Short mmCIF file of C-alpha atoms and ligand atoms in Angstrom, two decimals:
data_model
loop_
_atom_site.label_atom_id
_atom_site.label_comp_id
_atom_site.label_asym_id
_atom_site.label_seq_id
_atom_site.Cartn_x
_atom_site.Cartn_y
_atom_site.Cartn_z
CA MET A 1 -40.19 92.06 -13.15
CA ARG A 2 -40.02 95.63 -11.95
CA ILE A 3 -42.67 96.98 -9.58
CA ASP A 4 -43.11 100.75 -9.69
CA THR A 5 -45.03 102.70 -7.08
CA ALA A 6 -45.01 106.37 -6.09
CA ALA A 7 -43.08 105.31 -2.99
CA GLY A 8 -40.32 103.49 -4.85
CA SER A 9 -39.49 100.75 -7.30
CA ILE A 10 -38.49 97.13 -6.73
CA LEU A 11 -36.62 95.06 -9.29
CA CYS A 12 -37.21 91.33 -8.88
CA ASP A 13 -34.85 88.60 -10.10
CA PRO A 14 -33.46 90.28 -13.20
CA TRP A 15 -32.22 87.36 -15.32
CA VAL A 16 -30.81 87.85 -18.81
CA ASN A 17 -27.66 85.72 -19.27
CA PRO A 18 -27.81 81.97 -19.83
CA ALA A 19 -27.74 79.78 -16.74
CA TYR A 20 -26.50 76.27 -15.98
CA PHE A 21 -23.74 75.61 -18.47
CA ALA A 22 -25.40 77.84 -21.08
CA SER A 23 -28.45 75.61 -21.26
CA TRP A 24 -31.30 77.80 -19.94
CA PHE A 25 -32.16 81.15 -21.51
CA PRO A 26 -34.98 83.49 -20.51
CA PHE A 27 -38.05 83.11 -22.68
CA PRO A 28 -39.01 85.32 -24.43
CA ASP A 29 -35.73 87.09 -25.11
CA ASN A 30 -35.46 90.03 -22.69
CA SER A 31 -31.95 91.13 -23.58
CA GLN A 32 -33.21 94.02 -25.73
CA LEU A 33 -34.88 95.84 -22.84
CA ASP A 34 -33.38 99.12 -21.70
CA TRP A 35 -31.53 97.63 -18.74
CA GLU A 36 -29.58 100.83 -18.06
CA ALA A 37 -32.89 102.50 -17.22
CA LEU A 38 -34.55 99.47 -15.58
CA GLY A 39 -31.53 99.01 -13.33
CA GLN A 40 -31.99 102.42 -11.71
CA VAL A 41 -34.21 101.23 -8.86
CA ASP A 42 -34.75 101.87 -5.19
CA TYR A 43 -34.92 98.23 -4.12
CA LEU A 44 -33.60 94.93 -5.40
CA TYR A 45 -35.21 91.62 -4.53
CA VAL A 46 -33.37 88.42 -5.43
CA SER A 47 -35.62 85.58 -4.36
CA HIS A 48 -32.88 82.96 -4.15
CA LEU A 49 -29.57 81.86 -5.57
CA HIS A 50 -30.68 79.71 -8.48
CA ARG A 51 -28.86 81.05 -11.50
CA ASP A 52 -32.04 81.81 -13.41
CA HIS A 53 -32.90 84.25 -10.59
CA PHE A 54 -29.49 85.40 -9.52
CA ASP A 55 -27.64 86.60 -12.62
CA ALA A 56 -24.34 87.86 -11.24
CA ALA A 57 -23.01 89.38 -14.48
CA HIS A 58 -26.23 91.29 -15.09
CA LEU A 59 -26.52 92.51 -11.50
CA ARG A 60 -22.93 93.67 -11.58
CA ARG A 61 -23.25 95.54 -14.84
CA PHE A 62 -26.72 97.04 -14.85
CA ILE A 63 -28.29 97.29 -11.43
CA SER A 64 -27.72 100.41 -9.36
CA LYS A 65 -25.52 99.73 -6.35
CA GLN A 66 -27.51 102.42 -4.55
CA ALA A 67 -30.46 100.05 -4.49
CA THR A 68 -31.38 98.62 -1.12
CA VAL A 69 -31.52 94.86 -1.19
CA LEU A 70 -34.62 93.30 0.39
CA LEU A 71 -33.10 90.21 1.92
CA PRO A 72 -35.03 87.05 2.78
CA GLU A 73 -34.31 85.46 6.13
CA TYR A 74 -32.12 82.55 5.13
CA PRO A 75 -30.18 80.22 7.41
CA THR A 76 -26.88 80.98 5.71
CA SER A 77 -25.48 84.30 4.55
CA GLU A 78 -24.64 83.11 1.02
CA LEU A 79 -27.10 85.37 -0.81
CA GLU A 80 -25.97 88.45 1.07
CA ASP A 81 -22.30 87.53 0.61
CA GLU A 82 -22.71 87.09 -3.14
CA LEU A 83 -24.55 90.40 -3.48
CA ARG A 84 -21.88 92.19 -1.43
CA GLU A 85 -19.27 90.73 -3.77
CA LEU A 86 -21.12 92.40 -6.63
CA GLY A 87 -20.98 95.78 -4.93
CA PHE A 88 -24.31 96.06 -3.12
CA THR A 89 -23.90 97.62 0.32
CA SER A 90 -27.38 98.51 1.50
CA PHE A 91 -29.42 95.62 2.90
CA ARG A 92 -32.81 95.51 4.53
CA LYS A 93 -32.89 92.20 6.37
CA THR A 94 -36.44 90.96 6.63
CA ARG A 95 -37.90 88.37 8.94
CA THR A 96 -40.01 85.71 7.40
CA ASN A 97 -43.75 86.48 7.40
CA GLU A 98 -43.25 89.90 9.03
CA VAL A 99 -44.39 93.03 7.22
CA VAL A 100 -41.67 95.65 6.74
CA GLU A 101 -42.68 99.32 6.43
CA LEU A 102 -40.51 101.03 3.85
CA ASP A 103 -40.52 104.77 3.13
CA GLY A 104 -43.58 106.49 1.75
CA GLY A 105 -46.12 103.86 2.75
CA LEU A 106 -44.62 100.99 0.74
CA ARG A 107 -44.98 97.74 2.66
CA VAL A 108 -43.34 94.42 1.88
CA MET A 109 -43.21 90.98 3.38
CA ILE A 110 -40.90 88.15 2.38
CA GLN A 111 -41.62 84.56 3.20
CA ALA A 112 -38.45 82.49 3.20
CA LEU A 113 -38.64 78.72 2.78
CA THR A 114 -35.61 77.02 4.18
CA SER A 115 -35.67 73.29 3.66
CA PRO A 116 -32.65 71.84 1.83
CA THR A 117 -34.97 71.09 -1.08
CA ASP A 118 -36.15 74.71 -1.44
CA GLY A 119 -33.91 76.30 -4.03
CA PRO A 120 -30.26 76.14 -3.10
CA ILE A 121 -30.71 76.41 0.68
CA GLY A 122 -33.79 78.59 0.44
CA ASP A 123 -36.40 80.10 -1.85
CA SER A 124 -38.81 82.93 -1.16
CA SER A 125 -41.90 84.92 -2.14
CA LEU A 126 -42.41 88.68 -1.97
CA TRP A 127 -45.65 90.38 -0.96
CA VAL A 128 -45.97 94.10 -1.72
CA GLU A 129 -48.62 96.63 -0.71
CA TYR A 130 -48.93 100.22 -1.76
CA ASP A 131 -51.97 102.46 -1.51
CA GLY A 132 -54.34 99.57 -0.88
CA VAL A 133 -53.11 97.53 -3.87
CA ARG A 134 -51.47 94.20 -3.08
CA LEU A 135 -49.32 91.87 -5.09
CA LEU A 136 -47.80 88.49 -4.33
CA ASN A 137 -44.74 87.49 -6.33
CA GLN A 138 -44.81 83.84 -5.31
CA ASN A 139 -42.32 83.15 -8.05
CA ASP A 140 -41.18 79.51 -8.05
CA ALA A 141 -41.46 79.09 -4.27
CA ARG A 142 -43.73 76.35 -2.96
CA PRO A 143 -45.20 77.53 0.33
CA THR A 144 -47.30 74.92 2.07
CA ASP A 145 -49.85 77.57 2.81
CA LEU A 146 -50.75 80.98 1.39
CA SER A 147 -52.98 82.02 4.30
CA VAL A 148 -50.33 84.30 5.77
CA PHE A 149 -50.63 86.43 2.62
CA ALA A 150 -54.41 86.14 2.32
CA GLU A 151 -54.80 87.40 5.90
CA LEU A 152 -53.21 90.71 4.93
CA GLY A 153 -56.16 91.57 2.69
CA ARG A 154 -57.28 90.85 -0.82
CA VAL A 155 -54.36 90.25 -3.17
CA HIS A 156 -54.87 91.94 -6.53
CA ALA A 157 -52.05 90.34 -8.50
CA HIS A 158 -50.77 86.81 -7.95
CA LEU A 159 -47.62 86.01 -9.93
CA LEU A 160 -46.56 82.39 -9.84
CA GLN A 161 -44.77 79.58 -11.58
CA PHE A 162 -46.78 77.16 -13.68
CA SER A 163 -44.22 75.45 -15.93
CA GLY A 164 -41.41 72.97 -15.31
CA ALA A 165 -37.95 73.83 -14.02
CA ILE A 166 -36.25 70.49 -13.54
CA TRP A 167 -34.51 67.70 -15.43
CA TYR A 168 -37.18 65.07 -14.81
CA PRO A 169 -38.11 62.99 -16.72
CA MET A 170 -36.17 64.04 -19.81
CA VAL A 171 -32.70 62.97 -18.71
CA TYR A 172 -33.70 59.52 -17.48
CA GLU A 173 -32.65 56.62 -19.66
CA LEU A 174 -36.14 55.28 -20.24
CA PRO A 175 -38.06 54.10 -23.30
CA GLN A 176 -39.60 57.09 -25.05
CA ALA A 177 -43.15 55.95 -24.26
CA ALA A 178 -42.39 55.86 -20.52
CA LYS A 179 -40.73 59.26 -20.67
CA THR A 180 -43.77 60.72 -22.40
CA ALA A 181 -46.10 59.17 -19.84
CA PHE A 182 -44.06 60.52 -16.90
CA GLY A 183 -43.74 63.92 -18.56
CA LYS A 184 -47.47 64.08 -19.13
CA GLN A 185 -48.13 63.27 -15.48
CA LYS A 186 -45.63 65.90 -14.43
CA ARG A 187 -47.14 68.52 -16.73
CA GLU A 188 -50.59 67.85 -15.28
CA ARG A 189 -49.28 67.99 -11.72
CA GLN A 190 -47.71 71.37 -12.41
CA TYR A 191 -51.05 72.72 -13.60
CA ASP A 192 -52.92 71.19 -10.66
CA ARG A 193 -50.54 72.71 -8.16
CA THR A 194 -50.79 76.11 -9.81
CA PHE A 195 -54.60 75.95 -9.88
CA ARG A 196 -54.57 74.98 -6.22
CA TYR A 197 -52.46 77.99 -5.27
CA ILE A 198 -54.61 80.28 -7.39
CA ASP A 199 -57.71 78.95 -5.73
CA ASP A 200 -56.19 79.37 -2.27
CA LEU A 201 -55.41 83.04 -2.76
CA LYS A 202 -58.28 84.04 -5.03
CA ALA A 203 -56.45 87.10 -6.28
CA SER A 204 -58.10 89.45 -8.76
CA TRP A 205 -55.49 88.74 -11.44
CA VAL A 206 -53.13 85.89 -12.09
CA PHE A 207 -49.83 86.22 -13.92
CA PRO A 208 -48.09 83.01 -15.02
CA ILE A 209 -44.38 83.77 -14.53
CA ALA A 210 -41.03 82.19 -13.61
CA GLY A 211 -40.76 80.00 -16.68
CA PRO A 212 -40.50 78.23 -18.90
CA PRO A 213 -36.85 78.67 -19.81
CA CYS A 214 -35.86 78.03 -23.40
CA PHE A 215 -33.00 75.90 -24.69
CA LEU A 216 -30.97 77.42 -27.48
CA ASP A 217 -28.11 74.96 -27.73
CA GLU A 218 -29.00 72.58 -30.56
CA GLU A 219 -28.09 69.67 -28.27
CA LEU A 220 -30.95 70.62 -25.95
CA TRP A 221 -33.35 72.09 -28.50
CA GLN A 222 -35.81 69.20 -28.10
CA PHE A 223 -36.71 70.44 -24.61
CA ASN A 224 -38.53 73.46 -26.06
CA ASP A 225 -42.26 72.89 -26.12
CA ILE A 226 -42.78 73.43 -29.82
CA ALA A 227 -43.36 69.97 -31.21
CA GLY A 228 -46.79 69.31 -29.67
CA ASP A 229 -45.27 66.74 -27.29
CA GLU A 230 -47.76 66.16 -24.49
CA GLY A 231 -44.91 64.85 -22.31
CA ASN A 232 -42.97 68.13 -22.49
CA ILE A 233 -42.78 69.70 -19.03
CA PHE A 234 -42.12 73.26 -20.28
CA PRO A 235 -45.48 74.61 -21.45
CA ASP A 236 -45.47 78.36 -22.10
CA GLN A 237 -47.62 81.16 -20.74
CA GLN A 238 -50.16 81.01 -23.55
CA VAL A 239 -50.62 77.26 -23.14
CA PHE A 240 -51.18 77.84 -19.44
CA VAL A 241 -53.85 80.46 -20.15
CA THR A 242 -55.66 77.91 -22.33
CA GLU A 243 -55.43 75.17 -19.70
CA TYR A 244 -56.55 77.55 -16.99
CA ALA A 245 -59.59 78.54 -19.06
CA LYS A 246 -60.57 74.84 -19.19
CA VAL A 247 -61.04 74.89 -15.41
CA GLY A 248 -62.94 78.18 -15.56
CA GLY A 249 -60.03 80.58 -15.06
CA SER A 250 -60.57 83.87 -16.87
CA ASN A 251 -58.35 86.28 -14.95
CA ALA A 252 -54.91 85.30 -16.28
CA LEU A 253 -52.71 87.92 -17.93
CA VAL A 254 -49.47 87.28 -19.78
CA LEU A 255 -46.34 89.33 -19.17
CA LEU A 256 -43.81 89.54 -22.00
CA PRO A 257 -40.54 91.47 -21.86
CA GLY A 258 -41.72 95.07 -22.09
CA THR A 259 -45.32 94.48 -20.97
CA VAL A 260 -46.65 97.17 -18.63
CA ALA A 261 -49.54 96.22 -16.34
CA GLU A 262 -51.15 99.12 -14.45
CA LEU A 263 -52.69 97.61 -11.38
CA SER A 264 -55.32 99.20 -9.17
CA ALA A 265 -57.72 97.74 -6.61
CA ASP A 266 -60.38 97.20 -9.23
CA ALA A 267 -58.70 97.03 -12.61
CA CYS A 268 -55.59 95.97 -14.45
CA ASP A 269 -54.74 97.69 -17.73
CA VAL A 270 -52.15 95.87 -19.77
CA ARG A 271 -50.04 97.32 -22.58
CA GLN A 272 -48.29 94.62 -24.56
CA PRO A 273 -45.11 95.13 -26.61
CA VAL A 274 -46.60 93.12 -29.49
CA ALA A 275 -49.82 93.70 -31.41
CA ASP A 276 -51.14 90.18 -30.84
CA VAL A 277 -49.93 88.04 -27.93
CA ALA A 278 -51.54 84.83 -29.21
CA ASP A 279 -49.84 85.32 -32.56
CA PHE A 280 -46.48 85.86 -30.83
CA PHE A 281 -46.78 82.45 -29.16
CA ALA A 282 -48.05 80.81 -32.33
CA ARG A 283 -44.79 81.91 -33.96
CA LYS A 284 -42.65 80.85 -31.02
CA GLU A 285 -40.35 78.63 -33.05
CA GLU A 286 -39.46 81.55 -35.30
CA HIS A 287 -38.67 83.67 -32.24
CA LEU A 288 -36.52 80.88 -30.78
CA ARG A 289 -34.59 80.28 -34.00
CA ALA A 290 -33.72 83.98 -34.35
CA TYR A 291 -32.81 84.11 -30.64
CA GLN A 292 -30.64 81.01 -31.09
CA GLU A 293 -28.78 82.69 -33.92
CA ARG A 294 -28.06 85.76 -31.76
CA GLN A 295 -26.85 83.60 -28.87
CA ARG A 296 -24.75 81.13 -30.87
CA PRO A 297 -21.42 82.88 -30.09
CA VAL A 298 -22.30 82.98 -26.38
CA ILE A 299 -22.95 79.24 -26.30
CA GLU A 300 -19.80 78.47 -28.28
CA ALA A 301 -17.65 80.61 -25.99
CA ALA A 302 -19.14 78.95 -22.92
CA LYS A 303 -18.48 75.47 -24.26
CA ALA A 304 -14.89 76.34 -25.08
CA SER A 305 -14.30 77.36 -21.45
CA TRP A 306 -15.31 74.12 -19.70
CA ARG A 307 -12.31 71.91 -20.44
CA HIS A 308 -9.59 71.76 -17.78
CA PRO A 309 -7.44 68.76 -18.66
CA GLU A 310 -5.06 69.63 -15.82
CA VAL A 311 -7.73 68.63 -13.27
CA ASP A 312 -7.23 65.15 -11.85
CA VAL A 313 -10.90 64.35 -11.44
CA VAL A 314 -10.69 61.34 -9.10
CA LYS A 315 -8.12 63.00 -6.88
CA GLU A 316 -10.06 66.27 -6.69
CA LEU A 317 -13.34 64.51 -5.99
CA LYS A 318 -11.67 62.55 -3.19
CA THR A 319 -10.29 65.71 -1.65
CA ARG A 320 -13.58 67.57 -1.78
CA ILE A 321 -16.16 64.88 -1.18
CA GLU A 322 -14.65 62.39 1.23
CA PRO A 323 -14.51 64.79 4.22
CA LEU A 324 -18.18 65.59 3.59
CA LEU A 325 -19.09 61.91 3.40
CA GLU A 326 -17.37 61.44 6.76
CA GLU A 327 -19.50 64.16 8.30
CA SER A 328 -22.75 63.11 6.75
CA THR A 329 -25.21 61.02 8.70
CA TYR A 330 -28.68 61.69 7.36
CA LEU A 331 -27.85 62.37 3.75
CA ALA A 332 -25.39 59.48 3.45
CA LYS A 333 -27.87 57.14 5.09
CA GLY A 334 -30.65 58.49 2.89
CA VAL A 335 -28.66 57.82 -0.30
CA GLY A 336 -27.84 54.40 1.08
CA GLY A 337 -25.63 53.07 -1.72
CA PRO A 338 -22.95 53.92 -4.25
CA VAL A 339 -23.62 56.55 -6.91
CA ARG A 340 -21.76 56.16 -10.18
CA PHE A 341 -20.61 58.87 -12.54
CA ASP A 342 -19.70 57.90 -16.09
CA LEU A 343 -17.58 60.67 -17.56
CA VAL A 344 -17.41 60.86 -21.33
CA GLY A 345 -14.03 62.09 -22.56
CA TYR A 346 -13.34 64.86 -25.08
CA ASP A 347 -13.38 62.36 -27.94
CA GLY A 348 -17.00 61.50 -27.10
CA GLU A 349 -16.10 57.82 -26.72
CA THR A 350 -13.81 57.05 -23.78
CA VAL A 351 -15.71 56.62 -20.57
CA GLU A 352 -14.24 56.84 -17.11
CA SER A 353 -16.40 55.49 -14.27
CA ILE A 354 -16.13 56.88 -10.77
CA VAL A 355 -18.16 55.95 -7.73
CA VAL A 356 -19.15 58.06 -4.76
CA ASP A 357 -19.62 55.33 -2.21
CA PHE A 358 -21.93 56.68 0.49
CA PRO A 359 -21.90 53.66 2.86
CA GLY A 360 -18.14 53.19 2.38
CA LYS A 361 -17.58 56.99 2.64
CA GLU A 362 -15.11 57.13 -0.19
CA VAL A 363 -14.65 58.20 -3.79
CA ARG A 364 -13.02 55.61 -6.01
CA ARG A 365 -12.99 54.03 -9.41
CA TYR A 366 -16.03 51.95 -10.29
CA ALA A 367 -15.54 48.29 -9.36
CA ASP A 368 -18.18 46.57 -11.45
CA GLU A 369 -20.71 46.71 -8.66
CA LYS A 370 -24.45 47.33 -8.50
CA VAL A 371 -25.32 51.00 -8.00
CA ARG A 372 -28.56 52.78 -7.16
CA TYR A 373 -27.94 55.83 -9.31
CA ARG A 374 -25.83 56.31 -12.38
CA PHE A 375 -25.14 59.64 -14.04
CA ARG A 376 -23.51 60.03 -17.42
CA THR A 377 -22.08 63.38 -18.42
CA GLU A 378 -19.17 65.01 -20.16
CA ARG A 379 -15.88 64.94 -18.31
CA ALA A 380 -15.36 68.61 -19.26
CA LEU A 381 -18.40 69.63 -17.20
CA VAL A 382 -17.08 67.92 -14.09
CA GLU A 383 -13.65 69.43 -14.71
CA GLN A 384 -15.29 72.85 -14.79
CA LEU A 385 -17.22 72.15 -11.56
CA LEU A 386 -14.00 71.16 -9.82
CA HIS A 387 -11.97 73.96 -11.35
CA SER A 388 -14.45 76.60 -10.16
CA GLY A 389 -14.94 74.97 -6.75
CA GLU A 390 -18.70 74.66 -7.34
CA ILE A 391 -20.47 73.65 -4.13
CA ASP A 392 -23.88 73.12 -5.70
CA TRP A 393 -24.10 70.62 -8.52
CA VAL A 394 -27.87 70.99 -8.72
CA ASN A 395 -27.50 74.70 -9.42
CA SER A 396 -25.01 73.92 -12.20
CA LEU A 397 -24.74 70.40 -13.61
CA PHE A 398 -28.14 68.91 -12.90
CA LEU A 399 -30.28 71.87 -13.90
CA SER A 400 -28.24 72.11 -17.10
CA CYS A 401 -29.89 68.86 -18.23
CA ARG A 402 -26.53 68.05 -19.85
CA PHE A 403 -26.46 64.55 -18.44
CA SER A 404 -28.44 61.35 -18.47
CA ALA A 405 -29.42 59.28 -15.47
CA ALA A 406 -30.53 55.79 -14.58
CA ARG A 407 -31.66 54.54 -11.21
CA ILE A 408 -32.88 51.39 -9.59
CA GLY A 409 -36.01 51.95 -7.55
CA GLN A 410 -37.50 55.18 -6.42
CA TYR A 411 -36.38 58.75 -6.72
CA ASN A 412 -34.01 59.54 -3.90
CA GLU A 413 -34.09 63.19 -2.83
CA PHE A 414 -30.98 62.69 -0.70
CA VAL A 415 -28.78 62.14 -3.75
CA TYR A 416 -29.57 65.61 -5.05
CA ALA A 417 -29.63 67.15 -1.57
CA PHE A 418 -26.06 65.90 -1.02
CA PHE A 419 -24.74 67.20 -4.33
CA LYS A 420 -26.15 70.64 -3.62
CA CYS A 421 -24.39 70.74 -0.27
CA LEU A 422 -20.73 70.34 -1.19
CA SER A 423 -19.53 72.74 1.45
CA GLU A 424 -19.15 72.37 5.17
CA GLU A 425 -21.69 75.11 5.87
CA ARG A 426 -24.37 73.71 3.60
CA LEU A 427 -23.86 70.13 4.64
CA GLN A 428 -24.10 70.98 8.31
CA TYR A 429 -27.26 72.91 7.68
CA ALA A 430 -28.90 70.11 5.69
CA GLU A 431 -27.91 67.49 8.26
CA GLY A 432 -29.35 69.62 11.05
CA TRP A 433 -32.55 70.21 9.10
CA TYR A 434 -33.18 66.52 8.46
CA ASP A 435 -32.37 65.72 12.05
CA GLU A 436 -34.92 68.22 13.33
CA HIS A 437 -37.46 67.22 10.73
CA GLU A 438 -37.12 63.56 11.64
CA ARG A 439 -37.56 64.23 15.32
CA ALA A 440 -40.53 66.53 14.94
CA THR A 441 -43.53 64.48 15.95
CA ASP A 442 -46.70 65.45 14.24
CA ALA A 443 -49.57 63.85 16.05
CA GLU A 444 -52.50 65.44 14.25
CA ASP A 445 -54.50 63.37 11.76
CA THR A 446 -56.93 64.44 9.10
CA ARG A 447 -59.69 62.54 7.33
CA LEU A 448 -59.41 62.11 3.57
CA GLY A 449 -62.24 60.05 2.13
CA ASP A 450 -62.31 56.78 4.05
CA TRP A 451 -58.85 57.26 5.49
CA LEU A 452 -57.29 58.95 8.45
CA VAL A 453 -53.82 60.19 7.62
CA GLN A 454 -51.31 62.37 9.37
CA ARG A 455 -52.20 65.99 8.70
CA ARG A 456 -48.72 67.08 7.55
CA CYS A 457 -47.14 65.56 4.46
CA PRO A 458 -44.10 63.40 5.32
CA HIS A 459 -42.21 65.10 2.51
CA LEU A 460 -42.19 68.81 3.33
CA LYS A 461 -45.14 69.17 5.67
CA ALA A 462 -47.83 70.43 3.30
CA ASP A 463 -51.24 70.42 4.93
CA LEU A 464 -52.78 67.25 3.51
CA SER A 465 -56.29 68.39 4.36
CA ARG A 466 -55.77 70.84 1.48
CA PHE A 467 -53.13 69.28 -0.74
CA GLY A 468 -54.00 65.61 -0.29
CA ILE A 469 -56.07 63.68 -2.84
CA VAL A 470 -57.13 60.07 -2.26
CA GLU A 471 -57.76 57.80 -5.22
CA ASP A 472 -57.62 54.02 -5.62
CA GLY A 473 -56.01 53.44 -2.26
CA GLN A 474 -53.29 55.99 -2.93
CA LEU A 475 -52.70 59.41 -1.49
CA THR A 476 -51.20 62.11 -3.70
CA CYS A 477 -49.88 65.30 -2.15
CA GLN A 478 -50.34 67.94 -4.81
CA LEU A 479 -47.56 70.17 -3.61
CA HIS A 480 -44.83 68.09 -5.24
CA GLY A 481 -46.94 65.19 -6.49
CA TRP A 482 -45.55 62.55 -4.13
CA LYS A 483 -47.65 59.41 -3.61
CA TRP A 484 -48.26 56.93 -0.79
CA ASP A 485 -49.93 53.57 -0.56
CA LEU A 486 -52.56 54.15 2.12
CA ALA A 487 -52.82 50.55 3.31
CA SER A 488 -49.13 50.28 4.15
CA GLY A 489 -48.15 53.94 4.46
CA ARG A 490 -45.28 53.25 2.07
CA CYS A 491 -44.04 56.17 0.02
CA LEU A 492 -44.24 55.30 -3.68
CA THR A 493 -42.18 58.25 -4.83
CA SER A 494 -39.05 58.21 -2.73
CA ALA A 495 -37.19 56.11 -0.23
CA GLY A 496 -38.26 56.57 3.42
CA HIS A 497 -40.96 59.17 4.22
CA LYS A 498 -43.48 56.72 5.62
CA LEU A 499 -47.02 58.03 6.09
CA ARG A 500 -49.18 57.32 9.13
CA SER A 501 -52.51 56.13 7.75
CA ARG A 502 -55.39 53.84 8.63
CA PRO A 503 -58.97 53.28 7.52
CA ALA A 504 -61.18 55.89 9.19
CA GLU A 505 -63.33 53.23 10.79
CA ALA A 506 -60.44 51.23 12.25
CA PRO A 507 -59.52 51.77 15.90
CA ALA A 508 -56.51 53.98 16.64
CA PRO A 509 -53.31 52.00 17.19
CA GLU A 510 -51.83 51.83 20.67
CA PRO A 511 -49.41 54.67 21.25
CA VAL A 512 -45.83 53.54 20.82
CA THR A 513 -42.90 55.10 22.59
CA LYS A 514 -39.96 55.36 20.26
CA LEU A 515 -36.62 54.85 21.89
CA THR A 516 -33.58 56.28 20.21
CA SER A 517 -30.02 55.70 21.19
S1 FES B 601 -44.94 68.49 0.69
FE1 FES B 601 -43.92 67.69 -1.05
S2 FES B 601 -45.25 66.13 -1.71
FE2 FES B 601 -46.18 66.89 0.07
#
């Protein structure tokens, strides 16, 4: 998205090349836009380092190095370092939730989210104001609260994610019926969360953005939402508009590559690059098949580059991961058991099993033991991760969806948090974050129906007085859809994360002093 004002232009997250082992492509195809012209901008905003937002090859080739980068306040300098590598030299470092006055009356504010589960070590939203017109590019960030933006005056355009951007539940080795049921729940949760955000901000216009991606490799083609599968988590913009209308929403506008929306305080005029937007989406499969044909050589070339038979996988994993296991307290404890990787050889048959043993703090061959998590993927992908020194397997392997997974028990966020922190800097940050988070006492309660529960969600501190829903003795936090059993406080979604809860009429428990050694 490019924002043009008389006081300057801002290019946001220009993504064109496939991401995550050539699995995600932008939808619709935006490669035909005049990027030479679009890249001549005053400011660049890259919300975070996920590869469908940070497209290094595209930034290097097309975006003016004269542009000033509007930098979110992140705990590590990775985003700035990567942009410097690409040739950007001018940076405007922002502070989270503080308005920055740029030249000519252009005002911006970036809210940076910094938990280890936000993007790869951070995700952000950009607020822009010019001449009394305000826009929030919330993107795929999940703030617990939009009030900081609402307080700056009526927002005229709210751009936010509504579709899926994860591997769940598709990659899990489950019966198809269970997968469909989980996918359906997830799809509904995504809509509910989006509606909640829209309702919080009450902007004049809503733009569903930041997804869905499309999958052009035939191996992943089934993830495109074209077969009427109600368990598909990647609904498109037009489907969202229809769903939104069902809850009374009539202010949604669709942006396609090439759409121009002229925004003022009381109107939004939209010029679309196609004669009929609904018809474009009705013929989505045709668009995707033609796009697939154009991208076939790109996918083939990518696949040919992953194999590195010279890499000794077990040895390399030992060298990279064991020192991190040694240092890890919270994440290792959170994972709590061995994690197994089954690597399928080039012949598609031979399988080599390797275990990352979190309690034992070692990487070794699988010894016929019980494991909590098992991943199955191609050996070539892991060779490529090791060959390139990838420190974030979420931002590469897992988001690629080129794996399958099985687990015993609940989802364990620590597994993925660990594999996105395969560097000293990231691991230290994540460990510190969990430590602080764990220690932070949050004494305030809120009443939800007949229950008193702690006001802040045990997951990532959403305000449960706004995001919490109580039904059949269970609490659901709508921010990420996690659930708790209210009677016991037990988290039903993930290990740990106990909730403080009691019936509203019951007396408050005696205060307990927690001693830690
Ligand atoms: S903050 Fe994530 S589920 Fe509540």
